[in-house]
């Protein structure tokens, strides 16, 4: 039985920690890890937060939720997590300086996973940003991955029902993707 790992990615302030706290059935574990990405930060030990939560599936199975900072793509840890993951929950806050550029950066950082696994995009803090962010993100996402139809939601990361709906959309995309990968072999 493969592990059920979902990554929550997105820029700082996107709502990754909040989303995992909203969905997790255990107390979320937040740790700090050394950032060895010298290209992004010219410091030996920039500490970055990593969040971990879980959702039980059936009696003895679970979905593991990891919140990872997208800018640390060169760190071995994110590479390993990305290889283990079956789906990517990409969160972008509508009030980010440039949400459309952020989508491109994050998809670039997690392209392996985006190509292989499930992918959904959530626009958080949507009441705080321009109204057309969801449409602009949808346009750029389908330009970047033209062969995919990527669900883009406006979500409040603090809202259980909304996050749960987004998670279910991700899981059905994971299944659809796995089906397509099998068929193309
Ligand atoms: N209004 C609003 N605030 C949000 C939403 N999601 C997260 N926040 C707030 O935005 C801030 C950043 O969220 P956080 O989860 O720490 O972002 P992270 O850096 O991606 O982990 C926190 O103060 C959250 O309470 C949302 O959907 N709407
Ligand atoms: Mg966080």
Tab-separated table of C-alpha atoms and ligand atoms in Angstrom:
chain	number	residue	atom	x	y	z
A	1	UNK	CA	0.000	0.000	0.000
A	2	UNK	CA	1.648	3.264	-1.085
A	3	UNK	CA	1.869	6.075	1.412
A	4	UNK	CA	-0.742	8.773	1.153
A	5	UNK	CA	1.273	11.964	1.267
A	6	UNK	CA	-0.062	15.368	0.272
A	7	UNK	CA	2.134	18.446	0.087
A	8	UNK	CA	0.809	21.901	0.863
A	9	UNK	CA	2.977	24.393	-0.976
A	10	UNK	CA	2.817	28.107	-1.514
A	11	UNK	CA	4.551	31.355	-0.649
A	12	UNK	CA	4.911	32.589	2.906
A	13	UNK	CA	1.556	33.793	4.182
A	14	UNK	CA	-0.466	31.662	1.766
A	15	UNK	CA	-2.225	29.779	4.562
A	16	UNK	CA	-0.367	26.432	4.502
A	17	UNK	CA	-0.095	26.133	8.289
A	18	UNK	CA	-3.690	27.283	8.717
A	19	UNK	CA	-5.005	24.798	6.124
A	20	UNK	CA	-3.182	21.859	7.726
A	21	UNK	CA	-4.441	22.864	11.191
A	22	UNK	CA	-7.979	23.087	9.774
A	23	UNK	CA	-7.842	19.615	8.191
A	24	UNK	CA	-5.651	17.625	10.576
A	25	UNK	CA	-7.162	15.256	13.100
A	26	UNK	CA	-4.022	15.305	15.233
A	27	UNK	CA	-2.304	18.280	16.807
A	28	UNK	CA	-0.170	19.733	14.032
A	29	UNK	CA	3.554	19.341	14.493
A	30	UNK	CA	5.543	22.320	13.288
A	31	UNK	CA	9.290	22.002	13.068
A	32	UNK	CA	12.164	24.066	11.852
A	33	UNK	CA	14.661	22.796	9.326
A	34	UNK	CA	17.959	24.194	8.155
A	35	UNK	CA	17.664	25.807	4.745
A	36	UNK	CA	20.684	24.885	2.687
A	37	UNK	CA	19.464	26.752	-0.371
A	38	UNK	CA	22.366	29.138	-0.867
A	39	UNK	CA	20.949	30.476	-4.124
A	40	UNK	CA	17.903	31.872	-2.401
A	41	UNK	CA	19.306	32.935	0.945
A	42	UNK	CA	22.952	33.724	1.471
A	43	UNK	CA	22.988	32.386	5.004
A	44	UNK	CA	24.119	29.084	6.493
A	45	UNK	CA	21.044	28.372	8.519
A	46	UNK	CA	17.911	30.163	7.536
A	47	UNK	CA	15.257	28.275	9.429
A	48	UNK	CA	12.090	27.376	7.622
A	49	UNK	CA	8.891	25.975	9.047
A	50	UNK	CA	7.617	22.509	8.185
A	51	UNK	CA	4.117	21.507	9.266
A	52	UNK	CA	2.793	17.996	9.671
A	53	UNK	CA	-0.768	16.779	10.176
A	54	UNK	CA	-2.781	13.594	9.621
A	55	UNK	CA	-6.236	12.462	8.573
A	56	UNK	CA	-7.347	8.907	9.333
A	57	UNK	CA	-8.664	6.798	6.455
A	58	UNK	CA	-10.534	3.670	7.496
A	59	UNK	CA	-9.123	1.785	10.460
A	60	UNK	CA	-5.384	1.766	9.922
A	61	UNK	CA	-4.602	4.012	7.002
A	62	UNK	CA	-3.920	7.723	6.984
A	63	UNK	CA	-3.241	10.711	4.793
A	64	UNK	CA	-0.109	12.600	5.795
A	65	UNK	CA	-0.241	16.353	5.264
A	66	UNK	CA	3.043	18.228	4.926
A	67	UNK	CA	3.362	21.987	4.640
A	68	UNK	CA	6.540	22.927	2.801
A	69	UNK	CA	7.978	26.281	1.827
A	70	UNK	CA	8.197	26.351	-1.956
A	71	UNK	CA	11.393	28.350	-2.129
A	72	UNK	CA	13.429	25.496	-0.621
A	73	UNK	CA	13.234	23.319	-3.685
A	74	UNK	CA	16.942	22.531	-3.647
A	75	UNK	CA	16.850	21.019	-0.201
A	76	UNK	CA	17.127	17.228	-0.224
A	77	UNK	CA	14.252	16.980	2.210
A	78	UNK	CA	11.743	18.561	-0.145
A	79	UNK	CA	12.995	16.325	-2.944
A	80	UNK	CA	12.318	13.239	-0.847
A	81	UNK	CA	8.934	14.507	0.283
A	82	UNK	CA	8.026	15.363	-3.291
A	83	UNK	CA	8.920	11.855	-4.457
A	84	UNK	CA	6.760	10.344	-1.713
A	85	UNK	CA	3.786	12.608	-2.377
A	86	UNK	CA	0.746	11.723	-4.465
A	87	UNK	CA	-0.730	15.182	-4.659
A	88	UNK	CA	-0.013	18.884	-4.427
A	89	UNK	CA	-2.277	21.400	-2.755
A	90	UNK	CA	-0.973	24.720	-4.007
A	91	UNK	CA	-2.089	27.715	-1.968
A	92	UNK	CA	-1.634	31.309	-3.099
A	93	UNK	CA	-2.955	34.289	-1.152
A	94	UNK	CA	-4.917	36.741	-3.257
A	95	UNK	CA	-3.141	39.645	-1.579
A	96	UNK	CA	0.332	38.340	-2.533
A	97	UNK	CA	2.444	40.932	-4.384
A	98	UNK	CA	1.964	39.022	-7.642
A	99	UNK	CA	-0.197	35.900	-7.338
A	100	UNK	CA	0.228	34.948	-11.011
A	101	UNK	CA	4.039	35.002	-10.785
A	102	UNK	CA	3.823	33.063	-7.504
A	103	UNK	CA	1.824	30.302	-9.234
A	104	UNK	CA	4.526	29.978	-11.906
A	105	UNK	CA	7.314	29.884	-9.306
A	106	UNK	CA	5.587	27.283	-7.166
A	107	UNK	CA	4.591	25.073	-10.091
A	108	UNK	CA	8.199	25.269	-11.280
A	109	UNK	CA	9.471	24.180	-7.872
A	110	UNK	CA	7.068	21.229	-7.706
A	111	UNK	CA	6.878	20.364	-11.392
A	112	UNK	CA	7.773	16.673	-10.945
A	113	UNK	CA	4.900	16.193	-8.563
A	114	UNK	CA	2.523	18.383	-10.579
A	115	UNK	CA	3.200	16.292	-13.683
A	116	UNK	CA	2.932	12.938	-11.981
A	117	UNK	CA	0.323	13.409	-9.273
A	118	UNK	CA	-2.826	15.281	-8.398
A	119	UNK	CA	-2.917	19.063	-8.360
A	120	UNK	CA	-5.378	21.641	-7.095
A	121	UNK	CA	-4.861	25.350	-6.540
A	122	UNK	CA	-6.512	27.302	-3.734
A	123	UNK	CA	-6.684	31.094	-3.702
A	124	UNK	CA	-6.792	32.089	-0.033
A	125	UNK	CA	-7.464	35.475	1.579
A	126	UNK	CA	-9.520	36.220	-1.507
A	127	UNK	CA	-11.495	39.008	0.161
A	128	UNK	CA	-8.195	40.853	0.689
A	129	UNK	CA	-6.988	40.849	-2.918
A	130	UNK	CA	-8.167	41.882	-6.379
A	131	UNK	CA	-11.377	40.194	-7.513
A	132	UNK	CA	-9.988	38.650	-10.693
A	133	UNK	CA	-7.194	36.616	-9.048
A	134	UNK	CA	-8.974	33.260	-9.444
A	135	UNK	CA	-9.528	33.873	-13.172
A	136	UNK	CA	-5.957	35.067	-13.754
A	137	UNK	CA	-4.515	32.098	-11.875
A	138	UNK	CA	-6.735	29.704	-13.828
A	139	UNK	CA	-5.469	31.226	-17.087
A	140	UNK	CA	-1.785	30.997	-16.149
A	141	UNK	CA	-2.147	27.462	-14.739
A	142	UNK	CA	-3.696	26.151	-17.944
A	143	UNK	CA	-1.035	27.947	-19.987
A	144	UNK	CA	1.728	26.312	-17.919
A	145	UNK	CA	0.201	22.825	-17.913
A	146	UNK	CA	-1.975	22.853	-21.043
A	147	UNK	CA	-2.722	19.113	-21.015
A	148	UNK	CA	-4.268	19.309	-17.541
A	149	UNK	CA	-7.507	20.697	-16.311
A	150	UNK	CA	-6.494	22.129	-12.940
A	151	UNK	CA	-9.189	22.919	-10.391
A	152	UNK	CA	-8.756	26.451	-8.998
A	153	UNK	CA	-10.818	27.351	-5.926
A	154	UNK	CA	-11.272	30.438	-3.832
A	155	UNK	CA	-10.938	28.999	-0.312
A	156	UNK	CA	-10.722	30.204	3.227
A	157	UNK	CA	-7.946	28.125	4.794
A	158	UNK	CA	-9.667	28.523	8.178
A	159	UNK	CA	-12.901	26.911	6.950
A	160	UNK	CA	-13.185	23.152	7.430
A	161	UNK	CA	-15.916	22.514	4.822
A	162	UNK	CA	-14.101	24.492	2.140
A	163	UNK	CA	-10.756	22.814	2.818
A	164	UNK	CA	-12.422	19.418	2.915
A	165	UNK	CA	-14.045	20.076	-0.501
A	166	UNK	CA	-10.670	21.076	-1.893
A	167	UNK	CA	-9.033	17.954	-0.442
A	168	UNK	CA	-11.699	15.739	-2.036
A	169	UNK	CA	-11.100	17.447	-5.406
A	170	UNK	CA	-7.389	16.739	-4.994
A	171	UNK	CA	-7.993	13.084	-4.176
A	172	UNK	CA	-10.182	12.611	-7.234
A	173	UNK	CA	-7.510	14.313	-9.344
A	174	UNK	CA	-4.917	11.934	-7.864
A	175	UNK	CA	-7.067	8.979	-8.892
A	176	UNK	CA	-7.717	10.371	-12.374
A	177	UNK	CA	-4.005	11.005	-12.826
A	178	UNK	CA	-3.036	7.504	-11.659
A	179	UNK	CA	-5.560	6.075	-14.128
A	180	UNK	CA	-4.045	8.103	-16.984
A	181	UNK	CA	-0.496	7.083	-16.045
A	182	UNK	CA	-1.542	3.420	-16.104
A	183	UNK	CA	-3.299	3.800	-19.454
A	184	UNK	CA	-0.293	5.505	-21.060
A	185	UNK	CA	2.112	2.671	-20.191
B	1	LIG	N1	-8.705	36.251	5.611
B	1	LIG	C1	-8.049	35.098	5.527
B	1	LIG	N2	-6.951	34.911	6.286
B	1	LIG	C2	-6.289	33.742	6.168
B	1	LIG	C3	-6.709	32.725	5.284
B	1	LIG	N3	-5.833	31.703	5.353
B	1	LIG	C4	-4.906	32.051	6.251
B	1	LIG	N4	-5.186	33.295	6.762
B	1	LIG	C5	-4.368	34.061	7.703
B	1	LIG	O1	-3.187	34.443	6.996
B	1	LIG	C6	-2.041	34.386	7.834
B	1	LIG	C7	-0.960	33.490	7.229
B	1	LIG	O2	-1.383	32.143	7.264
B	1	LIG	P1	-0.360	30.940	7.521
B	1	LIG	O3	-1.173	29.697	7.627
B	1	LIG	O4	0.545	31.249	8.660
B	1	LIG	O5	0.475	30.963	6.163
B	1	LIG	P2	1.751	30.075	5.750
B	1	LIG	O6	2.937	30.984	5.802
B	1	LIG	O7	1.490	29.640	4.331
B	1	LIG	O8	1.847	28.908	6.683
B	1	LIG	C8	-2.549	33.910	9.181
B	1	LIG	O9	-2.745	35.063	9.995
B	1	LIG	C9	-3.875	33.249	8.866
B	1	LIG	O10	-4.778	33.314	9.940
B	1	LIG	C10	-7.890	32.957	4.496
B	1	LIG	O11	-8.316	32.127	3.682
B	1	LIG	N5	-8.505	34.159	4.662
B	2	LIG	MG1	3.454	28.357	7.898
